[in-house]
Coordinates of C-alpha atoms and ligand atoms in Angstrom, one line a residue:
M992 CA -14.0 -24.7 -2.6
H993 CA -15.3 -22.4 -4.6
V994 CA -14.6 -18.7 -3.4
S995 CA -15.0 -14.6 -4.7
V996 CA -13.1 -11.7 -4.7
V997 CA -15.1 -8.3 -4.9
G998 CA -12.7 -5.9 -6.2
S999 CA -9.9 -6.6 -8.8
G1000 CA -7.0 -4.1 -7.8
Y1001 CA -3.8 -4.4 -5.8
I1002 CA -5.5 -6.3 -3.3
G1003 CA -8.4 -9.0 -5.0
T1004 CA -6.0 -8.7 -7.6
T1005 CA -3.1 -10.5 -5.8
I1006 CA -5.7 -13.2 -3.5
A1007 CA -7.3 -14.0 -6.6
A1008 CA -4.3 -14.8 -8.1
W1009 CA -3.5 -16.8 -5.2
F1010 CA -6.7 -18.7 -4.3
A1011 CA -6.4 -19.9 -7.5
E1012 CA -2.6 -21.2 -7.1
L1013 CA -4.0 -23.5 -3.6
G1014 CA -6.8 -24.8 -5.8
H1015 CA -9.6 -23.3 -5.5
T1016 CA -12.3 -22.6 -8.0
V1017 CA -12.0 -18.3 -8.3
T1018 CA -14.4 -16.2 -9.1
N1019 CA -13.5 -12.3 -9.5
V1020 CA -16.4 -9.7 -10.1
D1021 CA -14.6 -6.4 -10.9
I1022 CA -16.9 -2.9 -12.3
D1023 CA -14.2 -2.6 -14.8
E1024 CA -14.2 -4.4 -18.1
D1025 CA -10.1 -3.6 -18.9
V1026 CA -9.0 -5.2 -15.6
V1027 CA -12.2 -8.5 -16.2
D1028 CA -10.5 -8.7 -19.7
A1029 CA -7.6 -8.4 -18.6
I1030 CA -6.9 -11.3 -16.0
N1031 CA -9.4 -13.3 -18.4
A1032 CA -6.6 -13.5 -20.8
G1033 CA -4.1 -13.9 -18.2
E1034 CA -2.2 -10.7 -18.1
A1035 CA -2.2 -8.6 -14.5
P1036 CA -3.9 -5.9 -14.6
I1037 CA -2.0 -4.2 -12.0
H1038 CA 1.9 -4.0 -11.4
E1039 CA 3.0 -6.8 -9.4
P1040 CA 6.4 -9.3 -9.2
G1041 CA 5.5 -12.5 -9.9
L1042 CA 2.2 -11.7 -10.9
D1043 CA 1.9 -11.7 -14.4
E1044 CA 2.9 -15.6 -14.3
L1045 CA 0.0 -16.4 -11.2
I1046 CA -2.3 -14.5 -14.0
G1047 CA -0.8 -16.1 -16.5
D1048 CA -1.1 -19.9 -15.4
H1049 CA -4.6 -19.3 -13.7
G1050 CA -6.5 -15.9 -15.0
G1051 CA -9.9 -17.2 -17.7
D1052 CA -9.3 -20.9 -16.5
T1053 CA -9.8 -21.6 -12.1
L1054 CA -9.7 -17.7 -12.0
V1055 CA -12.7 -16.6 -13.9
A1056 CA -12.9 -12.5 -13.9
T1057 CA -16.7 -11.0 -14.2
T1058 CA -18.7 -7.6 -14.3
D1059 CA -21.7 -9.8 -13.5
Y1060 CA -21.8 -10.7 -9.5
A1061 CA -24.8 -13.0 -10.4
D1062 CA -21.9 -15.4 -10.9
V1063 CA -20.9 -14.7 -7.1
R1064 CA -23.8 -17.7 -6.5
D1065 CA -22.1 -20.3 -7.0
T1066 CA -19.7 -19.6 -4.6
D1067 CA -19.2 -20.1 -1.0
V1068 CA -17.6 -17.5 0.3
T1069 CA -16.6 -13.7 -1.3
F1070 CA -13.9 -11.6 0.4
L1071 CA -15.1 -8.3 -0.8
A1072 CA -11.5 -5.8 -1.4
L1073 CA -13.1 -2.4 -3.1
P1074 CA -11.3 0.6 -2.2
T1075 CA -11.9 2.3 0.5
P1076 CA -10.3 5.4 0.1
S1077 CA -9.7 8.7 2.6
E1078 CA -12.6 12.0 2.5
A1079 CA -11.3 15.4 2.7
D1080 CA -12.1 15.7 6.3
G1081 CA -9.5 12.8 6.1
G1082 CA -12.8 10.0 7.1
I1083 CA -13.1 7.1 4.8
D1084 CA -15.4 7.5 1.7
L1085 CA -17.6 3.8 2.1
A1086 CA -19.0 4.4 -1.0
A1087 CA -17.9 1.6 -2.3
M1088 CA -18.2 -0.5 -0.3
K1089 CA -21.7 0.1 -0.1
A1090 CA -22.1 -0.8 -3.9
G1091 CA -20.2 -3.6 -3.6
A1092 CA -22.1 -4.7 -0.4
E1093 CA -25.9 -4.2 -2.1
S1094 CA -25.1 -6.1 -5.1
L1095 CA -24.1 -9.3 -2.7
G1096 CA -27.3 -9.1 -1.2
E1097 CA -28.6 -8.8 -4.2
A1098 CA -26.3 -11.3 -6.3
I1099 CA -27.2 -13.5 -2.7
A1100 CA -30.5 -13.1 -2.5
E1101 CA -31.6 -16.2 -4.5
K1102 CA -28.7 -18.2 -3.0
D1103 CA -29.9 -21.7 -1.7
D1104 CA -27.5 -22.1 0.5
E1105 CA -25.9 -20.7 3.3
H1106 CA -22.6 -18.2 2.7
L1107 CA -19.9 -15.6 4.2
V1108 CA -19.3 -12.8 3.3
V1109 CA -15.6 -11.4 4.5
V1110 CA -14.6 -7.8 4.6
K1111 CA -11.1 -7.8 3.3
S1112 CA -10.5 -3.7 3.1
T1113 CA -9.8 -1.6 5.9
V1114 CA -12.7 -0.7 7.6
I1115 CA -12.8 1.9 11.1
P1116 CA -14.3 -0.2 14.2
G1117 CA -18.3 -1.1 13.5
T1118 CA -18.4 -0.8 9.6
T1119 CA -18.8 -5.0 8.6
E1120 CA -21.6 -5.2 11.8
D1121 CA -23.3 -1.7 11.4
V1122 CA -22.8 -1.0 7.8
V1123 CA -21.6 -3.8 5.4
T1124 CA -23.9 -6.4 7.4
P1125 CA -27.7 -4.6 7.2
I1126 CA -27.3 -3.2 3.3
V1127 CA -26.2 -7.1 2.7
E1128 CA -29.4 -8.2 4.3
D1129 CA -32.2 -5.6 3.1
A1130 CA -30.8 -6.0 -0.4
A1131 CA -31.0 -10.2 0.7
G1132 CA -33.5 -10.1 2.2
K1133 CA -31.9 -12.8 5.0
T1134 CA -30.6 -12.3 8.5
A1135 CA -27.3 -12.4 9.1
G1136 CA -25.4 -15.5 11.9
E1137 CA -28.6 -17.7 9.6
A1138 CA -29.2 -17.8 6.1
F1139 CA -24.9 -15.5 5.2
H1140 CA -22.3 -14.8 7.8
V1141 CA -20.1 -12.7 8.2
A1142 CA -16.2 -11.9 8.6
M1143 CA -14.1 -9.6 8.7
N1144 CA -10.5 -11.4 7.1
P1145 CA -7.5 -8.1 6.9
E1146 CA -4.7 -8.2 4.7
F1147 CA -0.7 -7.4 6.3
L1148 CA 0.4 -8.0 2.9
R1149 CA 3.0 -4.7 0.6
E1150 CA 3.2 -4.1 -2.1
G1151 CA 6.3 -5.0 -4.3
F1152 CA 5.7 -7.7 -2.1
A1153 CA 2.6 -9.1 -2.9
L1154 CA 2.8 -12.5 -3.4
G1155 CA 5.4 -13.1 -1.0
D1156 CA 3.3 -11.6 1.7
F1157 CA 0.2 -13.3 1.2
R1158 CA 1.8 -17.2 1.0
D1159 CA 4.0 -15.9 4.1
P1160 CA 2.1 -14.1 6.3
D1161 CA 2.9 -13.9 10.0
K1162 CA -0.8 -14.3 11.4
I1163 CA -4.4 -14.5 10.1
V1164 CA -6.3 -12.7 10.9
Y1165 CA -10.3 -13.9 12.0
G1166 CA -12.8 -11.5 13.1
A1167 CA -16.1 -14.3 13.5
E1168 CA -18.6 -13.8 16.0
S1169 CA -19.9 -17.5 14.5
D1170 CA -18.4 -21.4 14.2
A1171 CA -19.5 -21.4 10.8
A1172 CA -17.7 -19.0 9.8
R1173 CA -14.2 -19.9 11.2
D1174 CA -14.7 -23.5 9.8
T1175 CA -15.5 -21.4 5.9
L1176 CA -12.4 -19.3 6.9
D1177 CA -9.8 -22.1 8.4
R1178 CA -11.1 -24.1 4.4
V1179 CA -10.1 -20.8 2.6
Y1180 CA -6.9 -20.9 4.4
D1181 CA -5.9 -24.2 5.5
P1182 CA -3.9 -24.6 2.2
L1183 CA -2.3 -21.6 2.2
V1184 CA -1.3 -22.8 6.5
E1185 CA 0.1 -25.7 4.4
A1186 CA 1.7 -24.0 1.9
A1187 CA 4.1 -21.5 3.6
D1188 CA 7.4 -21.4 5.3
G1189 CA 6.9 -20.6 8.6
D1190 CA 3.9 -21.2 10.9
P1191 CA 1.5 -17.9 11.0
A1192 CA -0.2 -17.8 13.7
I1193 CA -4.1 -17.6 13.7
V1194 CA -5.3 -15.1 15.6
E1195 CA -9.3 -15.6 16.4
T1196 CA -11.5 -12.6 17.3
G1197 CA -14.1 -10.5 17.1
I1198 CA -15.1 -8.3 14.7
K1199 CA -14.6 -5.0 15.8
E1200 CA -10.7 -6.3 17.1
A1201 CA -10.2 -7.7 13.3
E1202 CA -11.0 -4.3 12.0
M1203 CA -8.7 -2.1 14.5
I1204 CA -5.9 -4.7 14.3
K1205 CA -5.5 -3.2 11.2
Y1206 CA -4.7 -0.3 12.2
A1207 CA -2.9 -0.7 15.2
N1208 CA -0.4 -2.4 12.4
N1209 CA -1.0 0.2 9.9
A1210 CA -0.4 3.5 11.9
F1211 CA 2.7 1.8 14.6
L1212 CA 4.5 0.8 11.6
A1213 CA 3.4 4.4 9.8
T1214 CA 5.2 6.2 13.4
K1215 CA 7.4 4.1 13.8
I1216 CA 9.1 5.1 10.7
S1217 CA 8.0 9.0 11.7
L1218 CA 10.1 8.4 14.5
I1219 CA 13.7 6.9 13.0
N1220 CA 12.7 10.4 10.6
E1221 CA 12.6 12.6 13.6
I1222 CA 15.6 10.7 14.9
G1223 CA 17.3 11.3 11.6
N1224 CA 16.7 14.9 11.4
V1225 CA 17.9 16.0 14.9
C1226 CA 21.5 13.7 13.4
K1227 CA 21.8 15.1 10.4
E1228 CA 21.4 18.7 12.0
Y1229 CA 24.6 17.0 14.6
G1230 CA 26.7 15.8 11.8
V1231 CA 25.7 12.3 12.6
D1232 CA 24.6 9.9 10.1
A1233 CA 20.8 8.0 11.0
Y1234 CA 21.6 4.2 9.6
E1235 CA 24.4 4.2 11.7
V1236 CA 22.3 4.5 14.9
A1237 CA 19.8 2.8 13.5
D1238 CA 21.7 0.1 13.2
A1239 CA 23.4 0.1 16.3
I1240 CA 19.8 0.6 17.6
A1241 CA 18.0 -2.5 15.9
L1242 CA 20.4 -4.9 17.6
D1243 CA 17.8 -4.3 20.5
H1244 CA 15.6 -7.6 19.3
R1245 CA 13.1 -5.4 21.3
I1246 CA 13.4 -2.6 18.9
D1247 CA 14.1 -4.3 15.8
E1248 CA 15.0 -3.6 12.2
H1249 CA 12.0 -3.1 10.0
F1250 CA 11.1 -0.4 9.1
L1251 CA 14.2 2.6 10.2
R1252 CA 15.3 3.8 7.1
S1253 CA 15.2 7.5 7.6
G1254 CA 14.1 9.7 4.9
V1255 CA 12.2 10.9 2.9
G1256 CA 8.6 9.3 4.9
W1257 CA 5.8 7.4 3.5
G1258 CA 3.3 7.4 1.0
G1259 CA 1.7 4.9 -0.4
S1260 CA -2.6 3.8 -1.1
C1261 CA -2.5 2.9 2.9
F1262 CA -0.5 4.5 5.5
P1263 CA -1.9 7.8 4.5
K1264 CA -5.6 7.3 3.7
D1265 CA -5.0 4.5 7.1
M1266 CA -3.4 7.0 9.1
N1267 CA -6.4 10.1 8.3
A1268 CA -8.5 7.4 8.7
I1269 CA -7.9 6.1 11.9
R1270 CA -7.3 9.8 13.8
H1271 CA -10.4 11.0 12.1
A1272 CA -12.8 7.8 14.2
A1273 CA -10.8 8.9 17.9
R1274 CA -11.3 12.6 17.2
D1275 CA -15.2 11.1 16.1
R1276 CA -15.4 9.6 19.8
D1277 CA -13.5 12.5 21.6
Y1278 CA -10.0 11.1 21.4
D1279 CA -7.4 13.2 20.9
P1280 CA -4.5 10.8 18.6
V1281 CA -1.7 13.1 19.4
L1282 CA 1.1 11.3 18.4
L1283 CA -0.5 9.7 15.9
D1284 CA -1.4 13.5 14.4
A1285 CA 2.8 13.7 15.2
A1286 CA 3.7 11.0 13.3
V1287 CA 2.1 12.7 10.1
A1288 CA 3.3 16.2 11.1
V1289 CA 6.5 14.9 10.3
N1290 CA 6.0 12.7 7.7
D1291 CA 4.7 15.5 6.0
R1292 CA 8.1 17.9 6.5
Q1293 CA 10.4 15.7 5.4
P1294 CA 9.5 16.6 0.9
E1295 CA 10.1 20.3 2.6
R1296 CA 13.4 19.7 4.1
M1297 CA 14.2 17.4 1.2
L1298 CA 13.7 20.6 -0.8
D1299 CA 15.5 23.0 2.0
L1300 CA 18.6 21.0 1.6
L1301 CA 18.6 21.6 -1.7
G1302 CA 17.9 25.1 -2.0
D1303 CA 21.3 24.7 0.5
H1304 CA 23.0 24.2 -2.9
A1305 CA 20.9 25.3 -6.2
D1306 CA 18.6 28.4 -6.9
V1307 CA 16.7 25.9 -9.7
E1308 CA 14.2 28.2 -11.5
G1309 CA 14.5 28.0 -14.1
K1310 CA 16.9 25.2 -14.3
R1311 CA 15.8 21.6 -15.0
V1312 CA 15.6 19.1 -12.3
A1313 CA 16.0 15.2 -12.6
V1314 CA 13.7 13.6 -10.0
L1315 CA 14.5 9.4 -10.0
G1316 CA 11.9 7.3 -8.5
L1317 CA 8.0 8.8 -9.2
A1318 CA 6.3 5.4 -8.2
F1319 CA 5.6 5.6 -3.6
K1320 CA 8.2 2.4 -3.1
P1321 CA 9.8 0.6 -5.6
G1322 CA 8.6 -2.8 -6.7
T1323 CA 5.1 -1.3 -8.2
D1324 CA 4.1 1.8 -10.1
D1325 CA 1.2 2.4 -7.6
I1326 CA 1.7 6.1 -7.5
R1327 CA -0.8 7.6 -4.4
Y1328 CA 0.3 9.4 -2.0
T1329 CA 4.1 9.8 -3.4
R1330 CA 6.6 11.6 -1.7
A1331 CA 7.0 12.6 -5.1
I1332 CA 4.3 14.5 -6.2
P1333 CA 4.9 16.7 -2.6
I1334 CA 8.8 17.1 -4.8
I1335 CA 7.3 17.8 -7.8
E1336 CA 5.1 20.2 -7.0
G1337 CA 7.6 21.8 -4.2
L1338 CA 10.5 21.9 -7.2
Q1339 CA 7.5 23.9 -9.4
D1340 CA 6.7 26.3 -6.6
R1341 CA 10.4 27.3 -7.0
G1342 CA 10.2 27.5 -11.5
A1343 CA 12.1 24.4 -11.9
D1344 CA 11.5 21.9 -15.4
V1345 CA 11.2 18.7 -13.7
V1346 CA 12.2 15.8 -15.6
G1347 CA 11.3 12.2 -13.9
Y1348 CA 11.8 8.9 -14.6
D1349 CA 10.5 5.4 -12.5
P1350 CA 10.4 2.1 -14.4
V1351 CA 7.5 1.1 -14.2
A1352 CA 5.0 4.4 -12.5
T1353 CA 5.5 6.8 -15.6
E1354 CA 2.8 6.8 -17.1
N1355 CA 0.2 6.6 -14.2
M1356 CA 2.3 9.6 -13.6
R1357 CA 2.0 11.5 -16.0
E1358 CA -2.0 11.0 -15.1
K1359 CA -1.1 13.2 -12.2
F1360 CA 1.5 16.2 -14.0
P1361 CA 0.5 15.2 -17.5
D1362 CA 3.2 18.6 -18.0
I1363 CA 6.2 17.5 -17.1
E1364 CA 8.9 16.0 -18.4
Y1365 CA 9.6 12.0 -18.5
A1366 CA 12.5 10.7 -19.2
D1367 CA 12.7 6.9 -20.7
S1368 CA 16.2 5.9 -18.3
A1369 CA 18.2 7.6 -15.0
A1370 CA 20.7 8.5 -17.1
D1371 CA 18.4 10.9 -19.9
A1372 CA 16.6 12.7 -17.1
L1373 CA 20.2 13.4 -15.4
A1374 CA 21.6 14.6 -18.3
D1375 CA 22.5 18.0 -18.1
A1376 CA 20.4 18.4 -14.8
H1377 CA 21.3 21.1 -12.5
A1378 CA 20.1 18.9 -9.5
A1379 CA 18.6 15.5 -9.2
M1380 CA 16.0 14.6 -6.4
V1381 CA 16.1 10.8 -5.7
V1382 CA 13.0 9.9 -4.2
T1383 CA 12.8 5.7 -4.4
D1384 CA 14.7 3.2 -3.7
W1385 CA 14.4 1.4 -6.2
D1386 CA 17.3 -0.5 -7.0
E1387 CA 19.2 0.7 -10.3
F1388 CA 19.8 4.3 -8.8
A1389 CA 22.5 2.7 -6.7
A1390 CA 24.3 1.3 -9.7
L1391 CA 24.4 4.7 -10.8
N1392 CA 27.8 6.2 -12.0
T1393 CA 29.2 8.4 -14.9
E1394 CA 25.4 9.0 -15.6
F1395 CA 26.1 11.4 -13.2
D1396 CA 29.5 13.0 -15.0
A1397 CA 26.2 14.4 -17.8
M1398 CA 24.7 16.4 -15.0
A1399 CA 25.0 20.1 -15.2
D1400 CA 25.7 20.9 -11.7
P1401 CA 26.1 17.8 -10.3
V1402 CA 23.6 18.6 -6.9
V1403 CA 22.0 14.8 -6.0
I1404 CA 20.1 14.9 -3.1
D1405 CA 19.6 11.0 -1.8
G1406 CA 15.8 10.6 -0.1
R1407 CA 16.0 7.1 0.5
R1408 CA 20.6 6.6 0.7
V1409 CA 20.7 4.9 -2.1
I1410 CA 23.4 6.7 -3.8
E1411 CA 26.9 6.1 -2.7
R1412 CA 29.2 9.4 -1.3
R1413 CA 31.8 10.2 -4.0
D1414 CA 34.2 12.9 -5.6
G1415 CA 32.5 14.9 -8.0
L1416 CA 29.2 14.9 -6.4
T1417 CA 27.7 17.0 -4.4
Y1418 CA 25.7 14.5 -2.2
E1419 CA 22.9 15.6 0.5
G1420 CA 21.5 13.2 2.1
L1421 CA 18.5 13.5 3.9
T1422 CA 19.3 12.0 8.1
W1423 CA 22.9 11.4 7.1
Ligands
LIG2903 N1 -3.1 -2.0 -1.3 C1 -2.9 -2.9 -0.5 O1 -1.5 -2.9 -0.3 C2 -3.7 -3.4 0.6 C3 -4.8 -3.1 0.7 N2 -5.1 -3.0 1.5 C4 -7.2 -2.8 1.3 O2 -8.0 -3.6 0.6 C5 -8.6 -2.2 -0.3 C6 -8.3 -2.6 -1.7 O3 -7.2 -2.1 -1.6 P1 -6.1 -1.3 -3.1 O4 -6.9 -3.1 -3.3 O5 -5.5 -1.3 -3.0 O6 -7.6 -1.1 -4.5 P2 -8.0 -0.8 -5.5 O7 -7.9 0.7 -5.7 O8 -6.2 -1.3 -6.2 O9 -8.5 -1.8 -5.7 C7 -10.1 -1.5 -6.4 C8 -11.3 -2.4 -7.1 O10 -12.3 -2.1 -6.7 C9 -13.0 -2.1 -7.5 N3 -14.0 -1.7 -7.6 C10 -14.7 -0.4 -7.2 N4 -15.9 -0.7 -7.1 C11 -16.6 -1.3 -7.7 C12 -17.5 -2.7 -7.3 N5 -19.2 -1.8 -6.9 N6 -17.8 -3.9 -6.9 C13 -16.7 -4.6 -7.9 N7 -15.8 -3.8 -8.2 C14 -15.6 -2.2 -7.8 C15 -12.6 -1.0 -9.1 O11 -12.4 -0.9 -10.2 C16 -11.1 -1.4 -8.6 O12 -10.1 -2.4 -9.0 C17 -8.7 -1.3 0.8 O13 -9.6 -1.4 1.9 C18 -6.9 -1.7 1.3 O14 -6.9 -0.3 1.9 C19 -5.3 -3.5 2.3 C20 -4.1 -4.1 2.5 C21 -2.9 -4.4 1.6
LIG2904 O1 -2.2 -1.4 3.8 C1 -1.9 -2.2 3.6 O2 -2.1 -1.4 2.4 C2 -0.1 -2.3 4.2 O3 0.5 -1.1 3.8 C3 1.7 -1.1 3.9 O4 2.3 -1.8 2.6 P1 2.6 -1.3 1.8 O5 2.1 0.7 1.7 O6 2.5 -1.2 0.4 O7 4.1 -0.5 1.4 P2 5.6 -0.5 3.4 O8 6.6 -1.5 2.8 O9 5.1 -0.5 4.8 O10 6.2 0.9 2.6 C4 5.3 2.5 2.9 C5 5.8 2.9 2.6 O11 6.9 4.0 3.9 C6 8.0 4.2 3.0 N1 8.9 3.1 4.7 C7 9.0 1.8 4.8 C8 10.0 1.1 5.1 C9 11.0 2.9 6.0 O12 11.8 1.6 6.2 N2 11.0 3.7 5.6 C10 10.2 3.8 4.7 O13 10.7 4.9 4.7 C11 8.0 3.3 2.1 O14 9.4 4.1 1.1 C12 7.0 3.2 1.3 O15 6.6 5.1 1.1 C13 2.4 -1.9 5.2 O16 4.1 -2.6 5.0 C14 1.2 -3.1 4.7 O17 1.5 -4.3 6.2 C15 0.2 -2.7 5.2 O18 -0.6 -4.5 4.6

């Protein structure tokens, strides 16, 4: 099949590369020329384990990136993988979706045969049918359900594990109202279902249901982490190890072991914005989402609790403090809503001289905080530091040992349970 993907970000690039790997011919449209050039040169425009190899194999060959929307005319189906960030009031900003839908409509205006438009981005129920479809119809001068079809196909992959998650999903959700749309999605995904190690469920549902399934999935996971963080905070007050508690409750299959790691909380490009969007959408219909609000409140409090623990052991005014980990989680250079941001801001408020270290996210963080110091290694960050805040659970931090000896004061506040307690270290875990 000939598939097009609009947007070459964390999702667009990953799915475009995978579609090429599965044997489809792929056109990837983005407005950013640097991104387009990178893909055509066989280089991944983002850091994602394994993506360089996949783009190296297909970029500029069966995967061609372009800034020209007209190229989608040669394709059978277009996946819109455009950003849906938060607006100031928490609602979703649909500017990129609207611009993409209009450009796509203009392109398929000139197309003779049928096309399938698939919304891959995370959008509030009703967006595909009430916002995207009318824009495509107007720009194309065509009617949905006749000259083109529409579907919603949410994505559940995680950054850092994107390639494996996309290849082996638990489920593939088809939100579609027509057989034509479902048939085309089948033709796109059949090679993936055949290649998958597991046996992914194909969920055939309505468009609005597909949109909501995505928010429900993320809201459940984010709330699960906040719940274990809440329990962890109580554990800490009683000197109980929240990780031992989590391991035990995980044995109940109704709870399970995933997303039970307590600590400094969830960040990233999706949980925070999706929790904002679904709470905003609920309020739009006069529903007060008290539990989702509480999950966000618990999450917002975790960095403050970490800073309070630091305050119990050190006055950091005018002192060097290392922040280990800047990415919102290991395996990615993504710093969107990383917990490192409130930690750095809190340290600055306390007058500390912050030195940050991350194996891959430093350059992204430098744009956000150009004035703090960045170290080339964890060892350099720790040297002469009066305290260290562990914010991201990169494996390399677990291997740190004699590096702590070079600290001016060996105070370690661990927000992710990666450092072992040891003699000579003043160690505080956030929930253990
Ligand atoms: N990042 C993730 O792990 C996941 C993201 N999602 C959803 O996927 C959507 C996309 O997210 P990301 O890939 O993280 O976004 P991103 O911000 O990484 O990438 C978006 C890309 O779209 C391009 N773009 C912006 N406007 C454009 C336009 N008018 N035409 C063509 N290209 C344009 C940008 O240049 C950028 O390369 C969001 O709705 C997100 O919630 C869903 C599951 C996982
Ligand atoms: O919609 C999205 O974009 C994606 O959002 C999350 O994926 P992602 O944000 O990439 O990363 P996660 O592994 O879910 O981690 C999110 C945050 O939760 C934190 N986390 C995760 C697990 C845990 O037990 N404890 C915990 O604090 C991580 O450190 C990280 O800050 C979901 O897991 C994906 O299914 C979804 O597709």
